mmCIF file of C-alpha atoms in Angstrom:
data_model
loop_
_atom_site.group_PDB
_atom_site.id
_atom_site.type_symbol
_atom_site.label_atom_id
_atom_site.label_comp_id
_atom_site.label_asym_id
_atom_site.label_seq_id
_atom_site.Cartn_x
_atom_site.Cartn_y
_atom_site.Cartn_z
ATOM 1 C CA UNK X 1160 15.050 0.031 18.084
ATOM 2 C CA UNK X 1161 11.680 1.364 18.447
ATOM 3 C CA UNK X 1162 11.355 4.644 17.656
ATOM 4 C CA UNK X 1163 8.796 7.251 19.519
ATOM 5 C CA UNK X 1164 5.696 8.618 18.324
ATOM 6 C CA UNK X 1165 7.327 11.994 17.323
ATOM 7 C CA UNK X 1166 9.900 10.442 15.144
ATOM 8 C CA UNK X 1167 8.332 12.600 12.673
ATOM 9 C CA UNK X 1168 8.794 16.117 13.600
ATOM 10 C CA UNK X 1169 6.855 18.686 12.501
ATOM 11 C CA UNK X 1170 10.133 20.054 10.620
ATOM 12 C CA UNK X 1171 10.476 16.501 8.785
ATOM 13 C CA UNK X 1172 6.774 16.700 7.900
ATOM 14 C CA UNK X 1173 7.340 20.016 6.085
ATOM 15 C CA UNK X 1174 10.402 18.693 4.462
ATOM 16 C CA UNK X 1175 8.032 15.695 2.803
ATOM 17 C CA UNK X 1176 5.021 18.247 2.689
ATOM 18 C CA UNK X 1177 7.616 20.454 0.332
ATOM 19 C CA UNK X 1178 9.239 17.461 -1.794
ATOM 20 C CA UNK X 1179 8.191 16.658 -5.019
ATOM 21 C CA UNK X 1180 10.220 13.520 -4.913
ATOM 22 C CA UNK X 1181 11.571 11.259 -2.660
ATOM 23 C CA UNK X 1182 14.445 9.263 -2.968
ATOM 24 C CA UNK X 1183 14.295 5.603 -1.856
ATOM 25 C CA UNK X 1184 17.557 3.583 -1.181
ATOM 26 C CA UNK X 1185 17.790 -0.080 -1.375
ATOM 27 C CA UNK X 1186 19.954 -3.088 -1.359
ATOM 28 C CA UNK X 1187 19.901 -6.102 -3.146
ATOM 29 C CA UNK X 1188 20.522 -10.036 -1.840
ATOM 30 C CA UNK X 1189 24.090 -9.564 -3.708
ATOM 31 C CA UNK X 1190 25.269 -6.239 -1.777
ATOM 32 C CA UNK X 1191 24.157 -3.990 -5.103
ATOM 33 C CA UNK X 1192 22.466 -0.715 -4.231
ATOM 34 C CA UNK X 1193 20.019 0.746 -5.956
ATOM 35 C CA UNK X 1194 18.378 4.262 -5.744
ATOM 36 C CA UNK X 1195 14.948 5.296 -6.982
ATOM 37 C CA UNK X 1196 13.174 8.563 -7.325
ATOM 38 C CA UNK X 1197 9.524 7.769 -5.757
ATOM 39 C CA UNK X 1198 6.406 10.442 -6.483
ATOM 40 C CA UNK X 1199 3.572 9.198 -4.575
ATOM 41 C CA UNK X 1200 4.623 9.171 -0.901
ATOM 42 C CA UNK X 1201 2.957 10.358 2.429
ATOM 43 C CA UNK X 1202 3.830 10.357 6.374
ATOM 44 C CA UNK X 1203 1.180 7.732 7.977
ATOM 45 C CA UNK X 1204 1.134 7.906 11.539
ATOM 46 C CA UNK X 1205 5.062 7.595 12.513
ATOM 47 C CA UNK X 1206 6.166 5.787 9.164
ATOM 48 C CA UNK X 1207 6.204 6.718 5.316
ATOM 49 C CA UNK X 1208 4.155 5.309 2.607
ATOM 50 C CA UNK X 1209 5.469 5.044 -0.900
ATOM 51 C CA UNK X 1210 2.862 3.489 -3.887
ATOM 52 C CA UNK X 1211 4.701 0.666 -6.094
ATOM 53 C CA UNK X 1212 4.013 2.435 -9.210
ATOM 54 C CA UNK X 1213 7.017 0.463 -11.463
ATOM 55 C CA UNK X 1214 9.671 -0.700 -9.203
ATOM 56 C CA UNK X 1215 10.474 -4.085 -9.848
ATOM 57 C CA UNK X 1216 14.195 -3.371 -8.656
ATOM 58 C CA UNK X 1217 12.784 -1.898 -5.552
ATOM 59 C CA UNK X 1218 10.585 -4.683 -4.924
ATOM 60 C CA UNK X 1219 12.720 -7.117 -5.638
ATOM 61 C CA UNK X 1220 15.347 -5.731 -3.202
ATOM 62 C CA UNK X 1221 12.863 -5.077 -0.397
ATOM 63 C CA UNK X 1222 11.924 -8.971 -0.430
ATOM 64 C CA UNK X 1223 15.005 -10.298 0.530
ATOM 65 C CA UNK X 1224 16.561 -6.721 2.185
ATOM 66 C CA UNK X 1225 13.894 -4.890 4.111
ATOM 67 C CA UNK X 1226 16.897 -2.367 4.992
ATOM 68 C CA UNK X 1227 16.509 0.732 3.636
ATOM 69 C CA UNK X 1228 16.959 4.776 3.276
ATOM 70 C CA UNK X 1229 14.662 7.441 2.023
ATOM 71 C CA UNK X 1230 15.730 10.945 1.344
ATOM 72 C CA UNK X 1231 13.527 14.443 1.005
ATOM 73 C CA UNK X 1232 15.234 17.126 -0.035
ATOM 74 C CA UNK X 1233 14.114 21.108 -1.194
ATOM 75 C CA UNK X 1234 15.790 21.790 -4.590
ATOM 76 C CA UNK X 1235 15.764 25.531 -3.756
ATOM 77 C CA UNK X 1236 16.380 25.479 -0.025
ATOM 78 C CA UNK X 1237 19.152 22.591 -0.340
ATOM 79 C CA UNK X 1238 17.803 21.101 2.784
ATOM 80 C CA UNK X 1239 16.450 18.330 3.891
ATOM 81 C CA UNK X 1240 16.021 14.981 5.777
ATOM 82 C CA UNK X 1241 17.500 11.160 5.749
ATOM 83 C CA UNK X 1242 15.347 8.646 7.234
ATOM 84 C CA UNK X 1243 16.634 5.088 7.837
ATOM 85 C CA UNK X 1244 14.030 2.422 8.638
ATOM 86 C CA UNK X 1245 12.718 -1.257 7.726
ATOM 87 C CA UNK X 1246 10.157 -1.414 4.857
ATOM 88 C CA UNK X 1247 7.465 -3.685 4.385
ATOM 89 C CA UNK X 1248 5.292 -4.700 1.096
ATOM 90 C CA UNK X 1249 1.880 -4.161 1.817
ATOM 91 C CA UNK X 1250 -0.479 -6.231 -1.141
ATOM 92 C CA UNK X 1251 -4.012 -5.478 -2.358
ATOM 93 C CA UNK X 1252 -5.344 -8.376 -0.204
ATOM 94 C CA UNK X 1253 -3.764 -7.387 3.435
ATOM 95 C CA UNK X 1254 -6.025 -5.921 5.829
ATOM 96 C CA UNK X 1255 -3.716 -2.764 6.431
ATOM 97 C CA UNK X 1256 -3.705 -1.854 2.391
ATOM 98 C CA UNK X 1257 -7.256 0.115 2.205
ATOM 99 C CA UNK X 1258 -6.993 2.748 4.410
ATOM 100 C CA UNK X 1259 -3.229 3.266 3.427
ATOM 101 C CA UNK X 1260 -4.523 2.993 -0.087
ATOM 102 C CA UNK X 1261 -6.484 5.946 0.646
ATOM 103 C CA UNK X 1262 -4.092 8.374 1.990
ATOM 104 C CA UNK X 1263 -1.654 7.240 -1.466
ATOM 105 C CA UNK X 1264 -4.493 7.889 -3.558
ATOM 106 C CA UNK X 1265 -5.570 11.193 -2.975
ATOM 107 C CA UNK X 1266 -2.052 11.726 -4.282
ATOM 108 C CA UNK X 1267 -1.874 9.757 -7.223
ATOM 109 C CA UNK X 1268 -5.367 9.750 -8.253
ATOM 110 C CA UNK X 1269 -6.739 7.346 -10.682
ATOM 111 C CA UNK X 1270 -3.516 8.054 -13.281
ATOM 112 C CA UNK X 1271 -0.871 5.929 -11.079
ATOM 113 C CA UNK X 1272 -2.999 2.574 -10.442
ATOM 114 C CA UNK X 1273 -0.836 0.696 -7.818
ATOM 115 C CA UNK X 1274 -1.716 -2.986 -6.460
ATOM 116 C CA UNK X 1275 1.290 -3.242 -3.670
ATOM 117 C CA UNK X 1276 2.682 -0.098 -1.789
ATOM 118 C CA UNK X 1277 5.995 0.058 0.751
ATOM 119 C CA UNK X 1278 5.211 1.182 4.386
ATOM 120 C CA UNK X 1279 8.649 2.234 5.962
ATOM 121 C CA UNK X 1280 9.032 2.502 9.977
ATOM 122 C CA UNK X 1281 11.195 5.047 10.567
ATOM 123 C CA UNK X 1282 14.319 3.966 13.102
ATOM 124 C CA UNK X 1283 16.771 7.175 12.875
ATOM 125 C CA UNK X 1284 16.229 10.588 10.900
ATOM 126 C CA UNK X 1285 19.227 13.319 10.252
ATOM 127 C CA UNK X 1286 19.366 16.354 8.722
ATOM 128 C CA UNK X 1287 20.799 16.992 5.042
ATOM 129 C CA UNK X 1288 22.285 20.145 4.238
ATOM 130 C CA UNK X 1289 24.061 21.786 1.891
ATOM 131 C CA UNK X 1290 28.075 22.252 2.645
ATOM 132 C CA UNK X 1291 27.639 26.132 1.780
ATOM 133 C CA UNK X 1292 25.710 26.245 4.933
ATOM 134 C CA UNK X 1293 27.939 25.068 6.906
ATOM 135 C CA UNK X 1294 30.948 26.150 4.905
ATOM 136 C CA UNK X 1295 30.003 30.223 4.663
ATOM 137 C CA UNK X 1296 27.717 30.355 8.134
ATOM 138 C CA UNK X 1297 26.429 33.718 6.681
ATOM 139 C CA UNK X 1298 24.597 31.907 4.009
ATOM 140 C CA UNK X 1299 20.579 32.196 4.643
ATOM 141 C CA UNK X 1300 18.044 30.197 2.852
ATOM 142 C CA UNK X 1301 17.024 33.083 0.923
ATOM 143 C CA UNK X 1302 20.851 33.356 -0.665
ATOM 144 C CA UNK X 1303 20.368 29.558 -1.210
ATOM 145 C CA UNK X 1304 17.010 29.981 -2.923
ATOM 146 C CA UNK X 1305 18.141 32.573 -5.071
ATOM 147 C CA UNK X 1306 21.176 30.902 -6.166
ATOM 148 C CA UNK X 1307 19.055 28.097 -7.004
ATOM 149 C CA UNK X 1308 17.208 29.716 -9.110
ATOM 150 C CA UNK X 1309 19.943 30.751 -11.143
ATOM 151 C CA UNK X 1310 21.662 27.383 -11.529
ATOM 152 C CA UNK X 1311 18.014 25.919 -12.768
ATOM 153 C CA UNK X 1312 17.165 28.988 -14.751
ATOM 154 C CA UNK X 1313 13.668 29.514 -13.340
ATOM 155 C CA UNK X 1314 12.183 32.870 -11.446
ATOM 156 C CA UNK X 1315 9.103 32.622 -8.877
ATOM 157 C CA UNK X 1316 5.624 33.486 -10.172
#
């Protein structure tokens, strides 16, 4: 399936815009799953980029599973978005790594060095929400936010 252009709404651009981590779901050539908090990640065009900081189970998965699922969710807000695509390993030496290289960098900066990164095209997205939501309809970000805030023990600046 080929998704359109807009497969990255504007509200799913936020959603990454707001995360500070991503989660990245994989599967290995034995059926094992394995999750992975990324922190360098970026929409490109209609896919995802993620820099291969240290992820040799990632990798590793990727090369024989290209399968995966990549989640962005707000902490505060308890919402979010699932994306399900097919990843690719994009090395130093491939044509497509410098400009991608780029976009990863201005994140990262010179502290994360990366030599491979994982460019994900995007085949379905959904929502993630929290069950309050849907189980008290009355519930509003704000309530969500604030409870938040208690759970975590932090106030806003």
């Amino acid at each position: 399936m080929t998704p359109s252009k807009d497969v990255l709404s504007r509200e799913i651009l936020n959603s990454i815009d707001n995360s500070v981590l991503c989660w990245l779901a994989t599967v290995s050539d034995q059926g094992q799953p394995n999750v992975s908090p990324k922190e360098v990640f970026t929409a490109w065009e209609d896919k995802i980029l993620i820099a291969n900081i240290a992820s040799p189970q990632t990798m590793a998965n990727l090369k024989s599973n290209p399968q995966v699922c990549i989640s962005f969710v707000d902490v505060f807000v308890q919402k979010g978005f699932q994306l399900k695509g097919s990843a690719r390993i994009i090395h130093r030496d491939h044509e497509d790594f410098a400009a991608r290289h780029d976009a990863l960098f201005q994140i990262a900066g010179p502290d994360f060095p990366f030599a491979t990164l994982i460019e994900i095209q995007i085949e379905s997205t959904k929502p993630i929400v929290a069950p309050r939501y849907r189980l008290f309809p009355e519930t509003t970000e704000a309530d969500q936010i604030e409870s938040a805030m208690k759970v975590y023990g932090v106030r806003p600046i």
